[in-house]
Amino acid sequence: MNDHLVRILSNDGSLRAVAAVTSGLTRTICRLQGTDPTASVALGRLVAGTALLGALLKGNQRLALMIEGNGPLQRLHSETDAYGQLRGSVKNPLAALPPKADRFDVAGAVGKAGFLHVIKDLGMKEPYRGMVQLYTSEIAEDLAYYLTTSEQIPSTVGLGVTLDENFAIATAGGFLVQAMPGGDESLIPLLEERLQQLPPATSLLSEGKTPLQILEQLFAGIPFSVQMETPLEFRCNCSRPQVAAMLRGLGADEVRAMIEEDQGAEVTCEFCKQSYAFTAEELAALPQLKS
Ligand code: ZN
């Protein structure tokens, strides 16, 4: 199944839901990052959550989720746009933690104390920035906690990542359900019952359920229509001009040190690992060295 997401709305407008399969793009991201099994599951969950929230973006809007915790992974970062192009990175890809009760210890790898940052570029002058303390550090609950408290939209998030026998990503994805503000609340008890009956996201994905099938199971008895279906893929939007702009923002002393000590600069993109080399001559031509 190709990576994609489906967004639906109940016919009475009171409930919105998104489901996504992100297996292929997550496999690529984890391979590029060199993650160990626990780090793969943690990063895979954050990337799936980013895909789900990305389904609510429009036009040229962008969204980034960043988790900074006191666990070995230190910082996880994932981004998307409204066109389903995702990228992700992790500061330390090796959690080096044993499984806990047959489960990957994601909360231990992320760390119990820390923050979830949500940065939305909505095309305004300044990006929107939201932040909550980590709630369980299992990521799905942290996202639901952020949406419910910070954005004040009651939300449930289920995320699932499974690995194959070589510890590469086998399946990844999840679902998000939201009670729309001001909507009729009469369907909520039925939805809560469905959520309780629903198998965990890992089981649904392992069974090969499509996003639409997951939503049909969740919304059984609740009439809905499909609002959007978007293919998802790994895509990094880094470029040489972007790196050059970053170099123009450095202090003159920092650039002089690069010229003298390294005879140039090599900048590696944290997401796709593409490296951009700049010669000493190119660095010497930067505007901050001309005064
Ligand atoms: Zn890149």
Coordinates of C-alpha atoms and ligand atoms in Angstrom, one line a residue:
M1 CA 0.0 0.0 0.0
N2 CA 1.3 3.4 -0.9
D3 CA 1.7 5.9 1.8
H4 CA -1.3 8.2 2.0
L5 CA -3.8 9.9 4.3
V6 CA -7.6 10.2 4.3
R7 CA -9.5 13.0 6.1
I8 CA -13.2 12.6 6.8
L9 CA -16.0 14.7 8.4
S10 CA -19.1 13.3 10.0
N11 CA -22.2 14.4 8.0
D12 CA -23.4 16.6 10.9
G13 CA -20.0 18.4 11.0
S14 CA -19.4 17.5 14.6
L15 CA -16.5 15.0 14.2
R16 CA -13.4 15.1 12.1
A17 CA -10.9 12.3 11.6
V18 CA -7.7 11.6 9.7
A19 CA -5.9 8.2 9.2
A20 CA -2.6 7.8 7.6
V21 CA -0.2 5.0 6.5
T22 CA 3.4 6.2 6.5
S23 CA 5.4 3.0 6.3
G24 CA 7.5 3.7 3.2
L25 CA 8.5 7.2 4.0
T26 CA 9.3 6.3 7.6
R27 CA 11.5 3.5 6.4
T28 CA 13.4 6.0 4.3
I29 CA 13.7 8.5 7.2
C30 CA 14.9 5.9 9.7
R31 CA 17.5 4.6 7.2
L32 CA 18.8 8.1 6.6
Q33 CA 19.0 8.8 10.3
G34 CA 20.6 5.4 11.2
T35 CA 18.1 4.8 14.0
D36 CA 18.3 1.8 16.4
P37 CA 15.0 -0.1 16.9
T38 CA 13.7 2.1 19.8
A39 CA 14.7 5.3 18.1
S40 CA 12.9 4.0 14.9
V41 CA 9.6 3.5 16.8
A42 CA 9.9 6.9 18.5
L43 CA 10.7 8.8 15.3
G44 CA 8.2 6.8 13.4
R45 CA 5.4 7.8 15.8
L46 CA 6.4 11.5 15.6
V47 CA 6.4 11.4 11.8
A48 CA 3.0 9.7 11.7
G49 CA 1.6 12.3 14.1
T50 CA 3.1 15.0 11.8
A51 CA 1.3 13.5 8.8
L52 CA -2.0 13.5 10.7
L53 CA -1.7 17.1 11.7
G54 CA -0.5 18.0 8.3
A55 CA -3.9 16.9 6.9
L56 CA -5.3 20.1 8.5
L57 CA -2.9 22.5 6.6
K58 CA -3.8 24.5 3.5
G59 CA -1.9 25.9 0.6
N60 CA 1.7 26.8 1.4
Q61 CA 1.3 26.3 5.2
R62 CA 4.0 24.2 6.9
L63 CA 4.0 22.3 10.2
A64 CA 6.9 21.2 12.4
L65 CA 6.7 19.0 15.5
M66 CA 9.7 18.9 17.8
I67 CA 10.2 16.9 21.0
E68 CA 13.0 17.8 23.4
G69 CA 13.3 15.4 26.2
N70 CA 15.8 14.3 28.8
G71 CA 16.2 10.8 27.3
P72 CA 19.0 9.5 25.1
L73 CA 17.3 10.6 21.8
Q74 CA 17.6 14.3 23.0
R75 CA 15.6 15.9 20.2
L76 CA 13.2 14.5 17.6
H77 CA 12.0 16.7 14.7
S78 CA 9.5 16.2 12.0
E79 CA 8.0 18.5 9.3
T80 CA 5.4 18.5 6.7
D81 CA 3.6 20.7 4.2
A82 CA 0.0 20.6 2.9
Y83 CA 1.1 18.4 0.0
G84 CA 2.1 15.4 2.1
Q85 CA 5.8 15.9 1.8
L86 CA 7.5 14.9 5.1
R87 CA 11.0 14.8 6.6
G88 CA 12.3 13.9 10.0
S89 CA 15.4 13.8 12.1
V90 CA 16.7 12.7 15.5
K91 CA 19.7 14.3 17.3
N92 CA 21.0 11.0 18.7
P93 CA 19.7 8.0 16.7
L94 CA 20.8 5.4 19.2
A95 CA 18.5 5.0 22.2
A96 CA 20.5 1.9 23.3
L97 CA 17.6 0.8 25.6
P98 CA 16.4 -2.7 26.2
P99 CA 12.6 -3.4 25.5
K100 CA 10.3 -3.0 28.6
A101 CA 7.7 -5.7 29.0
D102 CA 8.1 -6.7 25.3
R103 CA 7.6 -3.2 24.1
F104 CA 10.1 -0.7 22.8
D105 CA 10.8 1.8 25.6
V106 CA 9.8 4.9 23.7
A107 CA 9.1 7.0 26.8
G108 CA 12.5 6.1 28.2
A109 CA 14.2 7.0 24.9
V110 CA 12.4 10.3 24.7
G111 CA 12.7 11.0 28.4
K112 CA 10.0 11.6 30.9
A113 CA 10.7 15.3 31.3
G114 CA 10.7 17.6 28.3
F115 CA 8.6 19.6 25.8
L116 CA 6.6 19.1 22.7
H117 CA 6.9 22.1 20.4
V118 CA 4.5 22.8 17.6
I119 CA 5.6 25.3 15.0
K120 CA 3.1 26.3 12.2
D121 CA 4.1 28.5 9.3
L122 CA 0.6 29.7 8.3
G123 CA 2.0 32.4 5.9
M124 CA 1.8 35.1 8.5
K125 CA 4.7 37.4 9.4
E126 CA 5.7 35.2 12.4
P127 CA 5.1 31.4 12.7
Y128 CA 2.7 30.2 15.3
R129 CA 4.5 28.5 18.2
G130 CA 2.8 26.2 20.7
M131 CA 4.4 24.2 23.5
V132 CA 3.3 21.7 26.1
Q133 CA 5.2 19.7 28.7
L134 CA 5.5 16.0 27.8
Y135 CA 2.5 14.1 29.2
T136 CA 3.5 10.4 28.9
S137 CA 6.4 10.7 26.4
E138 CA 4.8 7.9 24.3
I139 CA 4.1 10.7 21.7
A140 CA 0.4 9.8 20.7
E141 CA -0.9 11.0 24.1
D142 CA 1.5 14.0 24.1
L143 CA 0.0 15.1 20.8
A144 CA -3.6 14.6 22.0
Y145 CA -2.7 16.5 25.2
Y146 CA -1.4 19.4 23.1
L147 CA -4.4 19.5 20.8
T148 CA -6.9 19.2 23.7
T149 CA -5.3 21.8 26.0
S150 CA -3.4 24.2 23.8
E151 CA -5.6 24.2 20.7
Q152 CA -8.7 23.4 22.8
I153 CA -10.0 20.8 20.4
P154 CA -10.8 17.5 22.2
S155 CA -8.7 15.0 20.3
T156 CA -7.7 11.3 20.4
V157 CA -4.5 10.2 18.7
G158 CA -3.4 6.6 18.0
L159 CA 0.0 6.0 16.5
G160 CA 1.6 2.7 15.5
V161 CA 5.0 1.5 14.3
T162 CA 6.1 -2.1 13.8
L163 CA 9.5 -3.4 12.7
D164 CA 10.5 -6.3 10.5
E165 CA 13.0 -9.1 11.5
N166 CA 15.8 -6.8 10.4
F167 CA 14.5 -4.0 12.6
A168 CA 13.6 -1.9 9.6
I169 CA 10.1 -0.2 9.6
A170 CA 7.5 -2.7 8.6
T171 CA 4.4 -0.5 9.1
A172 CA 3.8 2.9 10.4
G173 CA 0.8 5.3 10.6
G174 CA -2.1 6.2 12.8
F175 CA -5.3 8.1 13.3
L176 CA -6.6 11.3 14.8
V177 CA -10.2 12.0 15.8
Q178 CA -11.4 15.5 16.8
A179 CA -14.6 16.9 18.2
M180 CA -15.2 20.1 16.3
P181 CA -15.8 23.2 18.4
G182 CA -19.4 24.1 18.7
G183 CA -20.5 20.8 17.1
D184 CA -23.3 18.5 18.3
E185 CA -22.0 16.4 21.1
S186 CA -24.6 13.6 20.8
L187 CA -22.3 11.4 18.7
I188 CA -19.4 11.5 21.2
P189 CA -20.6 8.6 23.4
L190 CA -20.9 6.4 20.3
L191 CA -17.4 7.4 19.2
E192 CA -15.9 6.8 22.6
E193 CA -17.4 3.3 22.5
R194 CA -15.8 2.7 19.0
L195 CA -12.5 4.0 20.3
Q196 CA -12.6 1.5 23.1
Q197 CA -13.4 -1.4 20.8
L198 CA -10.8 -0.3 18.2
P199 CA -7.6 -2.5 18.3
P200 CA -4.3 -0.6 18.8
A201 CA -3.0 1.3 15.7
T202 CA -0.1 -1.3 15.5
S203 CA -2.6 -4.1 15.1
L204 CA -4.7 -2.3 12.5
L205 CA -1.6 -1.4 10.4
S206 CA -0.2 -4.9 10.7
E207 CA -3.4 -6.3 9.4
G208 CA -2.9 -4.2 6.3
K209 CA -5.9 -1.9 6.9
T210 CA -6.0 1.1 4.7
P211 CA -6.6 4.6 6.2
L212 CA -10.2 4.5 4.9
Q213 CA -10.8 1.0 6.4
I214 CA -9.5 2.3 9.8
L215 CA -11.9 5.3 9.6
E216 CA -14.8 3.1 8.5
Q217 CA -14.2 0.9 11.5
L218 CA -14.0 3.9 13.8
F219 CA -17.0 5.6 12.4
A220 CA -19.3 2.6 12.1
G221 CA -22.8 3.8 12.6
I222 CA -21.7 7.5 12.1
P223 CA -22.5 8.8 8.6
F224 CA -19.4 10.6 7.1
S225 CA -18.0 11.9 3.9
V226 CA -14.4 11.8 2.7
Q227 CA -13.0 15.3 2.4
M228 CA -9.5 14.6 1.2
E229 CA -7.1 11.9 0.1
T230 CA -3.4 12.9 -0.2
P231 CA -0.4 10.8 -1.1
L232 CA 2.5 11.0 1.4
E233 CA 6.2 10.9 0.6
F234 CA 9.6 11.7 2.1
R235 CA 10.9 14.9 0.6
C236 CA 13.6 17.3 1.9
N237 CA 13.3 20.8 0.6
C238 CA 16.9 21.8 1.5
S239 CA 18.9 23.5 -1.2
R240 CA 22.3 25.2 -1.7
P241 CA 20.8 28.7 -1.7
Q242 CA 19.1 27.9 1.6
V243 CA 22.5 26.8 3.1
A244 CA 24.2 29.8 1.7
A245 CA 21.6 32.0 3.3
M246 CA 22.3 30.3 6.7
L247 CA 26.1 31.0 6.2
R248 CA 25.3 34.7 5.5
G249 CA 23.6 34.8 8.9
L250 CA 26.8 33.6 10.8
G251 CA 29.1 36.1 12.5
A252 CA 32.2 37.3 10.6
D253 CA 34.5 35.7 13.2
E254 CA 32.8 32.3 12.8
V255 CA 33.3 32.5 9.0
R256 CA 36.9 33.6 9.3
A257 CA 37.5 30.6 11.6
M258 CA 36.0 28.2 8.9
I259 CA 38.3 29.7 6.3
E260 CA 41.5 29.6 8.5
E261 CA 40.9 26.2 10.2
D262 CA 39.0 24.2 7.6
Q263 CA 39.8 26.0 4.4
G264 CA 36.1 26.0 3.6
A265 CA 32.8 24.6 5.0
E266 CA 30.9 21.4 4.6
V267 CA 27.3 21.7 5.8
T268 CA 25.2 18.5 6.0
C269 CA 21.4 18.6 6.0
E270 CA 20.1 17.0 9.2
F271 CA 17.1 15.5 7.4
C272 CA 18.4 14.0 4.1
K273 CA 22.2 14.0 4.9
Q274 CA 23.0 15.8 1.6
S275 CA 26.2 17.7 2.1
Y276 CA 26.9 21.1 0.6
A277 CA 30.6 22.2 0.3
F278 CA 31.7 25.8 0.2
T279 CA 35.3 26.7 -0.7
A280 CA 37.4 29.2 1.2
E281 CA 36.9 31.6 -1.7
E282 CA 33.1 31.3 -1.6
L283 CA 33.2 31.9 2.2
A284 CA 35.5 35.0 1.7
A285 CA 32.9 36.4 -0.7
L286 CA 30.2 36.4 2.0
P287 CA 28.8 39.9 2.7
Q288 CA 29.8 39.9 6.4
L289 CA 33.5 39.7 5.5
K290 CA 33.3 42.8 3.3
S291 CA 33.3 45.9 5.4
Ligands
ZN1 ZN 17.9 18.0 3.1

